[in-house]
């Protein structure tokens, strides 16, 4: 089965990389067809995967130098594990080129939020649930993002150590999933709950915002509202444009609560359109993980030269001491060399296979890697009432410890959970832990930082391959 993608993870301060050869976008899918000849060969500057007349060559010499022989003359190895159609193994490193690795790693900057409210353009706000009028039509002469990168507006509008900011009727401030306006702009379509300063729709009772401080400003939840502007006076539209999971996480981490030098945590809340409350508990490692990832391969035409076929071949060294071969092994086996398609082979015989008669010409494909930064985290999602009940203990504990609940939109929650659910399979494979299952215990995953254009291109490519 051809390789769909190559993924390598590396953690700072470790002389080791974990490699995943993804041979099916459906991780842990049962193997349908096994090749009679499969092998991995490793040299100092990379490794190759071969099956029948197909060979993939992955060069990593830009980032690492791989150990092929220890100081004692022994050949290091890591067990090769089969997980469904996919292969996982580790490689020891002799040299890590940190400077080059940082230069070749995609740096993603925090981008501006796309706000669909324009200065001097009349607009009004309605409840997203029942279309009740929350703010009558008006114009804002000054529109700006909250000066601090944090999404918690009380840190800006009700600051203890600075002169507080009181929005005027001509001013609109905004941040991730919220708007801040003067209390005088609220219409007759809202009511205030006694005691806790929450603002509700007077018709359907949906919570649409809250007062800040001593009622100095109003924070409105963008996901609970719909915008009607002068450009589209008869249509409702979202207040903000789409925010990718990377941009979402970069903003949220400004509010992460440190719980140790190695970990921080986030407590996220979303409300489904039908009113279902959802919680997401995140415990994030402070040290970033580096991911080297290939582009998704279009395996329908292996003769195409779109993935660096002009790159130089791997170093040619036929000595058994400089290179070593790792054959596929079952995860329960203690030997790295196992027979593949030839039951007569001695499982402890590490010699190279004997030359065979000339057959079809081998197709060789070079795979290029791109560097990405990301965060390693554990998460616990409560999407239904039963989940909220089962995870009530951790919710109560976090609230008692003063953890702030940050509200995001339901769409943001869906996108974030989509990335976490997909990448938890990668994390489980790379770290050789049990495949993820639904449980009351936090689950391991990665969030890989990528530019918006890369995210949308990847989604389009996944859709194309799935179709």
Tab-separated table of C-alpha atoms in Angstrom:
chain	number	residue	atom	x	y	z
A	1	UNK	CA	0.000	0.000	0.000
A	2	UNK	CA	1.495	3.385	-0.979
A	3	UNK	CA	2.401	6.023	1.612
A	4	UNK	CA	-0.086	8.888	2.019
A	5	UNK	CA	2.001	10.998	4.378
A	6	UNK	CA	5.184	10.989	6.476
A	7	UNK	CA	5.062	12.580	9.943
A	8	UNK	CA	8.040	12.997	12.292
A	9	UNK	CA	7.821	14.389	15.822
A	10	UNK	CA	10.713	15.856	17.790
A	11	UNK	CA	10.816	17.288	21.296
A	12	UNK	CA	13.541	19.697	22.339
A	13	UNK	CA	16.312	18.282	24.559
A	14	UNK	CA	15.756	14.758	23.231
A	15	UNK	CA	18.129	12.937	20.870
A	16	UNK	CA	15.342	10.950	19.293
A	17	UNK	CA	12.653	11.268	16.647
A	18	UNK	CA	9.472	9.277	16.199
A	19	UNK	CA	8.426	8.472	12.640
A	20	UNK	CA	4.961	7.604	11.331
A	21	UNK	CA	4.520	6.316	7.795
A	22	UNK	CA	0.852	6.947	7.170
A	23	UNK	CA	-0.306	4.493	4.541
A	24	UNK	CA	-4.008	5.250	4.968
A	25	UNK	CA	-5.797	8.415	5.995
A	26	UNK	CA	-8.056	6.102	8.045
A	27	UNK	CA	-5.708	5.332	10.935
A	28	UNK	CA	-5.890	1.839	12.487
A	29	UNK	CA	-7.879	0.493	9.544
A	30	UNK	CA	-7.261	-3.272	9.140
A	31	UNK	CA	-4.672	-4.247	6.531
A	32	UNK	CA	-6.437	-5.455	3.423
A	33	UNK	CA	-3.478	-6.467	1.278
A	34	UNK	CA	0.005	-7.229	2.559
A	35	UNK	CA	3.012	-6.910	0.309
A	36	UNK	CA	5.323	-9.954	0.227
A	37	UNK	CA	8.389	-7.684	0.379
A	38	UNK	CA	8.502	-4.672	2.692
A	39	UNK	CA	11.510	-3.064	4.329
A	40	UNK	CA	12.898	0.112	5.870
A	41	UNK	CA	16.495	1.122	5.294
A	42	UNK	CA	18.216	3.829	7.322
A	43	UNK	CA	21.352	5.859	6.638
A	44	UNK	CA	22.876	8.895	8.331
A	45	UNK	CA	20.941	11.363	6.187
A	46	UNK	CA	17.537	9.708	5.940
A	47	UNK	CA	15.551	6.534	5.474
A	48	UNK	CA	13.580	4.764	2.787
A	49	UNK	CA	10.467	2.610	2.687
A	50	UNK	CA	10.171	-0.062	-0.004
A	51	UNK	CA	7.468	-2.481	-0.972
A	52	UNK	CA	7.529	-4.535	-4.154
A	53	UNK	CA	8.574	-2.134	-6.949
A	54	UNK	CA	7.853	1.080	-5.091
A	55	UNK	CA	10.349	3.022	-2.944
A	56	UNK	CA	9.924	6.235	-0.978
A	57	UNK	CA	13.041	8.122	0.100
A	58	UNK	CA	12.833	10.631	2.940
A	59	UNK	CA	15.847	12.875	3.508
A	60	UNK	CA	16.222	14.518	6.923
A	61	UNK	CA	19.850	15.640	6.683
A	62	UNK	CA	18.731	19.292	6.636
A	63	UNK	CA	17.574	18.840	10.229
A	64	UNK	CA	19.299	15.785	11.738
A	65	UNK	CA	22.122	13.313	11.445
A	66	UNK	CA	20.877	9.827	12.263
A	67	UNK	CA	22.894	7.372	14.333
A	68	UNK	CA	23.718	4.248	12.351
A	69	UNK	CA	26.343	2.823	14.702
A	70	UNK	CA	27.013	3.483	18.374
A	71	UNK	CA	30.451	4.146	19.875
A	72	UNK	CA	30.567	0.462	20.867
A	73	UNK	CA	30.057	-0.594	17.264
A	74	UNK	CA	26.501	-1.764	17.823
A	75	UNK	CA	23.651	-0.966	15.480
A	76	UNK	CA	20.891	0.990	17.264
A	77	UNK	CA	17.306	0.321	16.387
A	78	UNK	CA	13.742	0.833	17.463
A	79	UNK	CA	11.041	-1.761	17.030
A	80	UNK	CA	8.944	-1.194	13.942
A	81	UNK	CA	5.284	-1.441	14.851
A	82	UNK	CA	2.390	-2.048	12.510
A	83	UNK	CA	-0.718	-0.088	13.494
A	84	UNK	CA	-3.380	-0.931	10.979
A	85	UNK	CA	-1.903	-0.046	7.608
A	86	UNK	CA	0.672	2.279	9.146
A	87	UNK	CA	4.226	1.949	10.442
A	88	UNK	CA	5.790	3.573	13.494
A	89	UNK	CA	9.434	3.516	14.556
A	90	UNK	CA	12.025	5.665	16.300
A	91	UNK	CA	15.494	6.791	15.279
A	92	UNK	CA	18.394	7.914	17.451
A	93	UNK	CA	20.098	11.183	16.498
A	94	UNK	CA	23.793	11.988	16.480
A	95	UNK	CA	23.396	15.656	15.582
A	96	UNK	CA	20.500	18.112	15.656
A	97	UNK	CA	20.755	21.285	13.568
A	98	UNK	CA	18.665	23.549	15.775
A	99	UNK	CA	19.344	26.759	13.865
A	100	UNK	CA	18.442	25.253	10.503
A	101	UNK	CA	15.432	23.555	12.028
A	102	UNK	CA	14.132	26.866	13.344
A	103	UNK	CA	14.766	28.515	9.964
A	104	UNK	CA	12.944	25.746	8.079
A	105	UNK	CA	9.994	25.658	10.488
A	106	UNK	CA	6.823	27.490	9.520
A	107	UNK	CA	6.371	30.575	11.722
A	108	UNK	CA	2.738	31.592	12.124
A	109	UNK	CA	1.911	35.078	13.312
A	110	UNK	CA	-1.302	36.020	15.048
A	111	UNK	CA	-3.517	37.523	12.360
A	112	UNK	CA	-6.255	40.123	12.626
A	113	UNK	CA	-9.824	39.103	13.278
A	114	UNK	CA	-12.197	39.619	10.358
A	115	UNK	CA	-14.924	41.898	11.732
A	116	UNK	CA	-17.872	42.560	9.425
A	117	UNK	CA	-18.858	45.815	11.142
A	118	UNK	CA	-17.421	48.828	9.317
A	119	UNK	CA	-16.993	52.408	10.547
A	120	UNK	CA	-19.732	54.800	9.438
A	121	UNK	CA	-21.883	51.919	8.098
A	122	UNK	CA	-25.228	51.630	9.904
A	123	UNK	CA	-25.763	48.257	11.570
A	124	UNK	CA	-27.903	46.594	14.206
A	125	UNK	CA	-27.588	43.399	16.267
A	126	UNK	CA	-30.210	40.676	16.686
A	127	UNK	CA	-30.499	37.551	18.814
A	128	UNK	CA	-29.210	34.575	16.813
A	129	UNK	CA	-31.956	32.355	18.193
A	130	UNK	CA	-35.155	34.360	17.698
A	131	UNK	CA	-34.022	37.486	15.754
A	132	UNK	CA	-35.118	39.786	18.591
A	133	UNK	CA	-33.513	43.238	18.360
A	134	UNK	CA	-30.607	43.588	20.824
A	135	UNK	CA	-29.045	46.848	19.581
A	136	UNK	CA	-30.855	49.313	17.362
A	137	UNK	CA	-29.309	50.527	14.126
A	138	UNK	CA	-26.424	52.905	14.563
A	139	UNK	CA	-22.974	53.863	13.293
A	140	UNK	CA	-19.648	53.495	15.090
A	141	UNK	CA	-17.033	56.167	14.402
A	142	UNK	CA	-14.257	54.266	16.169
A	143	UNK	CA	-13.816	50.488	15.890
A	144	UNK	CA	-10.733	48.788	17.268
A	145	UNK	CA	-9.528	45.511	18.684
A	146	UNK	CA	-8.869	45.387	22.402
A	147	UNK	CA	-5.311	46.602	22.912
A	148	UNK	CA	-4.252	43.566	24.919
A	149	UNK	CA	-3.954	40.258	23.162
A	150	UNK	CA	-6.003	38.576	25.859
A	151	UNK	CA	-9.606	37.708	25.055
A	152	UNK	CA	-10.743	38.623	28.577
A	153	UNK	CA	-12.086	42.185	28.178
A	154	UNK	CA	-12.321	42.861	31.920
A	155	UNK	CA	-8.504	42.974	31.985
A	156	UNK	CA	-8.670	46.004	29.698
A	157	UNK	CA	-11.903	47.769	30.609
A	158	UNK	CA	-11.778	47.173	34.360
A	159	UNK	CA	-8.042	47.118	34.996
A	160	UNK	CA	-6.992	47.608	38.619
A	161	UNK	CA	-3.655	49.301	37.973
A	162	UNK	CA	-4.647	51.628	35.124
A	163	UNK	CA	-7.336	54.140	34.314
A	164	UNK	CA	-10.325	52.049	33.176
A	165	UNK	CA	-11.651	52.442	29.643
A	166	UNK	CA	-15.317	53.372	29.339
A	167	UNK	CA	-16.663	52.964	25.782
A	168	UNK	CA	-18.697	55.853	24.434
A	169	UNK	CA	-21.724	55.399	22.193
A	170	UNK	CA	-19.527	55.965	19.125
A	171	UNK	CA	-16.932	53.351	20.109
A	172	UNK	CA	-16.880	49.605	19.477
A	173	UNK	CA	-14.167	47.320	20.841
A	174	UNK	CA	-13.855	43.678	19.873
A	175	UNK	CA	-11.914	40.510	20.601
A	176	UNK	CA	-12.241	36.805	20.028
A	177	UNK	CA	-15.981	36.035	19.959
A	178	UNK	CA	-17.080	39.225	21.709
A	179	UNK	CA	-17.992	42.896	21.257
A	180	UNK	CA	-17.742	45.602	23.910
A	181	UNK	CA	-20.097	48.595	23.707
A	182	UNK	CA	-21.588	51.246	25.945
A	183	UNK	CA	-24.486	50.034	28.129
A	184	UNK	CA	-26.573	52.899	26.741
A	185	UNK	CA	-26.734	51.154	23.361
A	186	UNK	CA	-28.736	48.157	24.555
A	187	UNK	CA	-32.279	48.072	23.194
A	188	UNK	CA	-35.560	47.002	24.749
A	189	UNK	CA	-35.034	43.460	23.480
A	190	UNK	CA	-32.795	42.464	26.394
A	191	UNK	CA	-33.249	41.948	30.113
A	192	UNK	CA	-30.759	41.657	32.958
A	193	UNK	CA	-30.723	38.689	35.310
A	194	UNK	CA	-30.697	39.732	38.959
A	195	UNK	CA	-27.434	39.444	40.841
A	196	UNK	CA	-24.915	38.200	38.261
A	197	UNK	CA	-25.256	40.956	35.611
A	198	UNK	CA	-25.962	38.555	32.749
A	199	UNK	CA	-27.826	39.945	29.749
A	200	UNK	CA	-30.576	37.824	28.177
A	201	UNK	CA	-32.815	38.097	25.163
A	202	UNK	CA	-36.211	39.233	26.433
A	203	UNK	CA	-38.001	36.854	24.065
A	204	UNK	CA	-36.169	33.501	24.077
A	205	UNK	CA	-34.034	34.018	27.232
A	206	UNK	CA	-30.786	33.194	25.446
A	207	UNK	CA	-27.761	34.692	27.227
A	208	UNK	CA	-26.292	37.273	24.840
A	209	UNK	CA	-23.721	38.985	27.074
A	210	UNK	CA	-22.815	40.413	30.459
A	211	UNK	CA	-21.929	43.674	32.176
A	212	UNK	CA	-18.282	44.408	32.939
A	213	UNK	CA	-17.176	45.781	36.290
A	214	UNK	CA	-19.688	48.170	37.795
A	215	UNK	CA	-21.724	48.276	34.611
A	216	UNK	CA	-19.078	50.413	32.866
A	217	UNK	CA	-19.352	48.428	29.637
A	218	UNK	CA	-21.254	45.571	28.018
A	219	UNK	CA	-19.612	42.457	26.636
A	220	UNK	CA	-21.766	40.795	23.978
A	221	UNK	CA	-21.118	37.249	22.776
A	222	UNK	CA	-20.710	37.341	19.007
A	223	UNK	CA	-21.913	33.759	18.577
A	224	UNK	CA	-25.235	34.650	20.256
A	225	UNK	CA	-25.894	37.527	17.832
A	226	UNK	CA	-26.448	38.149	14.148
A	227	UNK	CA	-25.542	41.293	12.243
A	228	UNK	CA	-27.714	43.309	9.894
A	229	UNK	CA	-25.723	46.060	8.171
A	230	UNK	CA	-26.368	48.738	5.597
A	231	UNK	CA	-24.661	46.544	2.998
A	232	UNK	CA	-27.223	43.748	3.523
A	233	UNK	CA	-30.245	45.364	5.213
A	234	UNK	CA	-32.472	42.312	4.734
A	235	UNK	CA	-30.066	39.526	5.650
A	236	UNK	CA	-28.514	38.189	8.843
A	237	UNK	CA	-24.827	37.383	8.815
A	238	UNK	CA	-22.088	36.334	11.220
A	239	UNK	CA	-20.258	39.130	12.997
A	240	UNK	CA	-16.795	37.620	12.490
A	241	UNK	CA	-15.237	35.668	9.666
A	242	UNK	CA	-13.860	32.178	10.139
A	243	UNK	CA	-11.033	31.669	12.652
A	244	UNK	CA	-8.778	28.661	12.059
A	245	UNK	CA	-7.876	26.319	14.947
A	246	UNK	CA	-4.293	27.655	14.898
A	247	UNK	CA	-5.366	31.274	15.284
A	248	UNK	CA	-7.906	30.238	17.896
A	249	UNK	CA	-5.334	28.407	20.005
A	250	UNK	CA	-2.729	31.173	19.672
A	251	UNK	CA	-5.215	33.663	21.086
A	252	UNK	CA	-6.537	31.358	23.767
A	253	UNK	CA	-3.061	30.562	25.085
A	254	UNK	CA	-2.716	34.195	26.155
A	255	UNK	CA	-5.285	33.319	28.814
A	256	UNK	CA	-3.868	29.911	29.748
A	257	UNK	CA	-3.530	29.484	33.499
A	258	UNK	CA	-0.078	28.235	34.637
A	259	UNK	CA	-0.358	25.224	36.928
A	260	UNK	CA	3.337	24.234	36.850
A	261	UNK	CA	6.517	25.185	34.941
A	262	UNK	CA	5.628	22.539	32.358
A	263	UNK	CA	1.853	22.909	31.993
A	264	UNK	CA	-0.949	25.434	31.619
A	265	UNK	CA	-4.683	24.923	31.295
A	266	UNK	CA	-7.719	26.376	29.562
A	267	UNK	CA	-11.406	25.962	30.356
A	268	UNK	CA	-13.546	26.596	27.264
A	269	UNK	CA	-17.300	26.881	26.952
A	270	UNK	CA	-19.575	26.811	23.916
A	271	UNK	CA	-23.339	26.705	23.376
A	272	UNK	CA	-24.744	24.587	20.575
A	273	UNK	CA	-27.486	26.202	18.441
A	274	UNK	CA	-30.081	24.008	20.185
A	275	UNK	CA	-28.942	25.326	23.580
A	276	UNK	CA	-26.762	22.362	24.595
A	277	UNK	CA	-23.903	23.491	26.834
A	278	UNK	CA	-20.435	22.151	25.993
A	279	UNK	CA	-17.204	22.260	28.003
A	280	UNK	CA	-13.640	21.578	26.917
A	281	UNK	CA	-10.872	21.139	29.514
A	282	UNK	CA	-7.366	21.591	28.070
A	283	UNK	CA	-4.049	20.914	29.793
A	284	UNK	CA	-1.293	22.239	27.520
A	285	UNK	CA	2.455	21.535	27.693
A	286	UNK	CA	4.485	24.749	27.773
A	287	UNK	CA	7.228	23.229	25.594
A	288	UNK	CA	6.372	23.164	21.940
A	289	UNK	CA	6.644	20.050	19.830
A	290	UNK	CA	8.257	20.155	16.379
A	291	UNK	CA	6.474	18.292	13.602
A	292	UNK	CA	8.030	17.487	10.238
A	293	UNK	CA	5.242	16.645	7.837
A	294	UNK	CA	5.091	15.842	4.147
A	295	UNK	CA	2.412	17.091	1.844
A	296	UNK	CA	-0.480	14.710	1.294
A	297	UNK	CA	0.547	12.534	-1.628
A	298	UNK	CA	-1.626	11.920	-4.649
A	299	UNK	CA	-0.848	8.233	-5.120
A	300	UNK	CA	-2.892	7.862	-8.311
A	301	UNK	CA	0.185	8.661	-10.378
A	302	UNK	CA	3.488	7.637	-8.840
A	303	UNK	CA	5.442	8.763	-11.901
A	304	UNK	CA	4.700	12.433	-11.311
A	305	UNK	CA	7.719	14.518	-10.345
A	306	UNK	CA	5.990	16.948	-8.035
A	307	UNK	CA	7.640	16.016	-4.753
A	308	UNK	CA	11.310	16.748	-5.255
A	309	UNK	CA	12.331	13.965	-7.624
A	310	UNK	CA	15.357	16.043	-8.601
A	311	UNK	CA	16.708	15.768	-5.046
A	312	UNK	CA	19.971	13.832	-4.650
A	313	UNK	CA	19.686	10.133	-3.776
A	314	UNK	CA	20.480	8.817	-0.335
A	315	UNK	CA	24.080	8.085	0.474
A	316	UNK	CA	25.166	4.843	-1.134
A	317	UNK	CA	26.970	2.636	1.366
A	318	UNK	CA	26.646	-1.101	1.060
A	319	UNK	CA	28.451	-1.990	4.274
A	320	UNK	CA	26.280	-3.620	6.901
A	321	UNK	CA	27.887	-1.434	9.579
A	322	UNK	CA	26.934	1.952	8.127
A	323	UNK	CA	23.313	1.191	7.260
A	324	UNK	CA	20.813	-1.075	8.896
A	325	UNK	CA	17.559	-2.587	7.797
A	326	UNK	CA	14.420	-2.726	9.911
A	327	UNK	CA	11.868	-5.304	8.903
A	328	UNK	CA	8.239	-5.128	9.945
A	329	UNK	CA	7.558	-6.755	13.292
A	330	UNK	CA	4.494	-7.429	15.358
A	331	UNK	CA	4.153	-5.192	18.395
A	332	UNK	CA	4.356	-8.209	20.684
A	333	UNK	CA	7.682	-9.384	19.227
A	334	UNK	CA	11.019	-8.692	20.886
A	335	UNK	CA	12.989	-9.070	17.672
A	336	UNK	CA	13.328	-6.357	15.068
A	337	UNK	CA	13.844	-8.861	12.235
A	338	UNK	CA	10.806	-10.947	11.337
A	339	UNK	CA	9.969	-12.936	8.192
A	340	UNK	CA	7.773	-11.116	5.702
A	341	UNK	CA	6.351	-13.419	3.100
A	342	UNK	CA	9.077	-16.124	3.483
A	343	UNK	CA	8.407	-18.584	6.322
A	344	UNK	CA	11.719	-20.343	5.744
A	345	UNK	CA	13.802	-17.312	6.709
A	346	UNK	CA	15.554	-17.411	10.065
A	347	UNK	CA	13.926	-14.604	12.163
A	348	UNK	CA	17.325	-13.772	13.687
A	349	UNK	CA	19.108	-13.552	10.354
A	350	UNK	CA	19.828	-9.827	9.833
A	351	UNK	CA	21.626	-10.251	6.523
A	352	UNK	CA	20.358	-8.434	3.481
A	353	UNK	CA	18.082	-10.416	1.132
A	354	UNK	CA	19.782	-12.222	-1.716
A	355	UNK	CA	19.644	-10.587	-5.132
A	356	UNK	CA	16.718	-11.702	-7.228
A	357	UNK	CA	16.261	-11.978	-10.928
A	358	UNK	CA	15.656	-8.734	-12.743
A	359	UNK	CA	12.018	-7.674	-12.499
A	360	UNK	CA	9.976	-4.578	-13.206
A	361	UNK	CA	11.824	-1.304	-12.791
A	362	UNK	CA	11.508	0.202	-9.317
A	363	UNK	CA	9.625	3.481	-8.999
A	364	UNK	CA	11.453	5.896	-6.656
A	365	UNK	CA	9.738	8.906	-5.105
A	366	UNK	CA	11.420	11.523	-2.912
A	367	UNK	CA	9.264	12.996	-0.146
A	368	UNK	CA	9.920	16.557	0.986
A	369	UNK	CA	9.246	17.576	4.592
A	370	UNK	CA	8.058	20.870	6.065
A	371	UNK	CA	8.621	21.947	9.654
A	372	UNK	CA	5.757	23.014	11.915
A	373	UNK	CA	5.484	24.066	15.520
A	374	UNK	CA	2.679	22.872	17.694
A	375	UNK	CA	1.527	22.165	21.195
A	376	UNK	CA	1.080	18.861	22.979
A	377	UNK	CA	-1.988	18.708	25.166
A	378	UNK	CA	-4.510	16.543	26.942
A	379	UNK	CA	-8.192	17.311	26.584
A	380	UNK	CA	-11.532	16.285	28.038
A	381	UNK	CA	-14.662	17.186	26.078
A	382	UNK	CA	-18.204	17.282	27.446
A	383	UNK	CA	-20.620	17.559	24.547
A	384	UNK	CA	-23.842	16.191	26.026
A	385	UNK	CA	-25.639	16.370	29.376
A	386	UNK	CA	-24.365	12.913	30.330
A	387	UNK	CA	-20.781	14.021	29.683
A	388	UNK	CA	-21.290	17.133	31.790
A	389	UNK	CA	-22.539	14.979	34.667
A	390	UNK	CA	-19.682	12.461	34.381
A	391	UNK	CA	-17.055	15.238	34.259
A	392	UNK	CA	-18.635	17.388	36.959
A	393	UNK	CA	-15.791	16.703	39.409
A	394	UNK	CA	-13.075	18.234	37.221
A	395	UNK	CA	-15.349	21.174	36.344
A	396	UNK	CA	-16.034	21.874	40.015
A	397	UNK	CA	-12.347	21.542	40.907
A	398	UNK	CA	-11.217	23.955	38.213
A	399	UNK	CA	-13.883	26.498	39.137
A	400	UNK	CA	-13.010	26.248	42.833
A	401	UNK	CA	-9.372	26.884	41.936
A	402	UNK	CA	-10.336	30.081	40.149
A	403	UNK	CA	-9.952	28.944	36.544
A	404	UNK	CA	-11.668	31.389	34.174
A	405	UNK	CA	-14.284	30.004	31.797
A	406	UNK	CA	-13.680	31.379	28.275
A	407	UNK	CA	-16.600	31.340	25.874
A	408	UNK	CA	-15.967	30.479	22.237
A	409	UNK	CA	-18.483	29.968	19.460
A	410	UNK	CA	-19.927	26.568	18.638
A	411	UNK	CA	-18.239	26.726	15.224
A	412	UNK	CA	-14.871	27.328	16.891
A	413	UNK	CA	-15.484	24.365	19.187
A	414	UNK	CA	-16.326	22.144	16.206
A	415	UNK	CA	-13.140	23.148	14.343
A	416	UNK	CA	-10.965	22.742	17.424
A	417	UNK	CA	-12.418	19.340	18.265
A	418	UNK	CA	-11.982	18.257	14.653
A	419	UNK	CA	-8.246	18.963	14.843
A	420	UNK	CA	-7.860	17.360	18.269
A	421	UNK	CA	-9.786	14.239	17.262
A	422	UNK	CA	-7.740	13.847	14.088
A	423	UNK	CA	-4.367	14.531	15.662
A	424	UNK	CA	-4.945	12.329	18.693
A	425	UNK	CA	-4.495	9.343	16.383
A	426	UNK	CA	-1.167	10.783	15.223
A	427	UNK	CA	-0.119	11.448	18.811
A	428	UNK	CA	-1.063	7.924	19.884
A	429	UNK	CA	0.855	6.396	16.991
A	430	UNK	CA	3.958	8.583	17.386
A	431	UNK	CA	4.130	8.123	21.155
A	432	UNK	CA	3.150	4.440	20.950
A	433	UNK	CA	0.244	4.618	23.336
A	434	UNK	CA	-3.123	2.898	23.098
A	435	UNK	CA	-5.497	4.161	20.395
A	436	UNK	CA	-7.842	6.843	21.783
A	437	UNK	CA	-11.199	5.769	23.159
A	438	UNK	CA	-14.059	7.705	24.712
A	439	UNK	CA	-13.518	7.814	28.469
A	440	UNK	CA	-13.650	10.064	31.500
A	441	UNK	CA	-9.870	10.450	31.367
A	442	UNK	CA	-8.141	13.236	29.378
A	443	UNK	CA	-6.942	12.194	25.930
A	444	UNK	CA	-3.592	13.027	24.325
A	445	UNK	CA	-3.434	15.089	21.125
A	446	UNK	CA	-1.425	17.703	19.207
A	447	UNK	CA	-2.421	20.991	17.653
A	448	UNK	CA	-0.105	21.814	14.753
A	449	UNK	CA	0.319	25.500	13.918
A	450	UNK	CA	-0.189	26.306	10.251
A	451	UNK	CA	-0.946	29.411	8.209
A	452	UNK	CA	-4.550	30.008	7.210
A	453	UNK	CA	-3.870	29.323	3.535
A	454	UNK	CA	-2.188	26.025	4.421
A	455	UNK	CA	-5.140	25.014	6.612
A	456	UNK	CA	-7.693	25.659	3.876
A	457	UNK	CA	-5.516	23.993	1.229
A	458	UNK	CA	-5.119	20.924	3.442
A	459	UNK	CA	-8.863	20.713	4.049
A	460	UNK	CA	-9.459	20.911	0.311
A	461	UNK	CA	-6.850	18.234	-0.347
A	462	UNK	CA	-8.302	15.899	2.296
A	463	UNK	CA	-11.755	16.360	0.774
A	464	UNK	CA	-10.358	15.609	-2.671
A	465	UNK	CA	-8.577	12.456	-1.524
A	466	UNK	CA	-11.595	11.266	0.455
A	467	UNK	CA	-13.790	11.745	-2.614
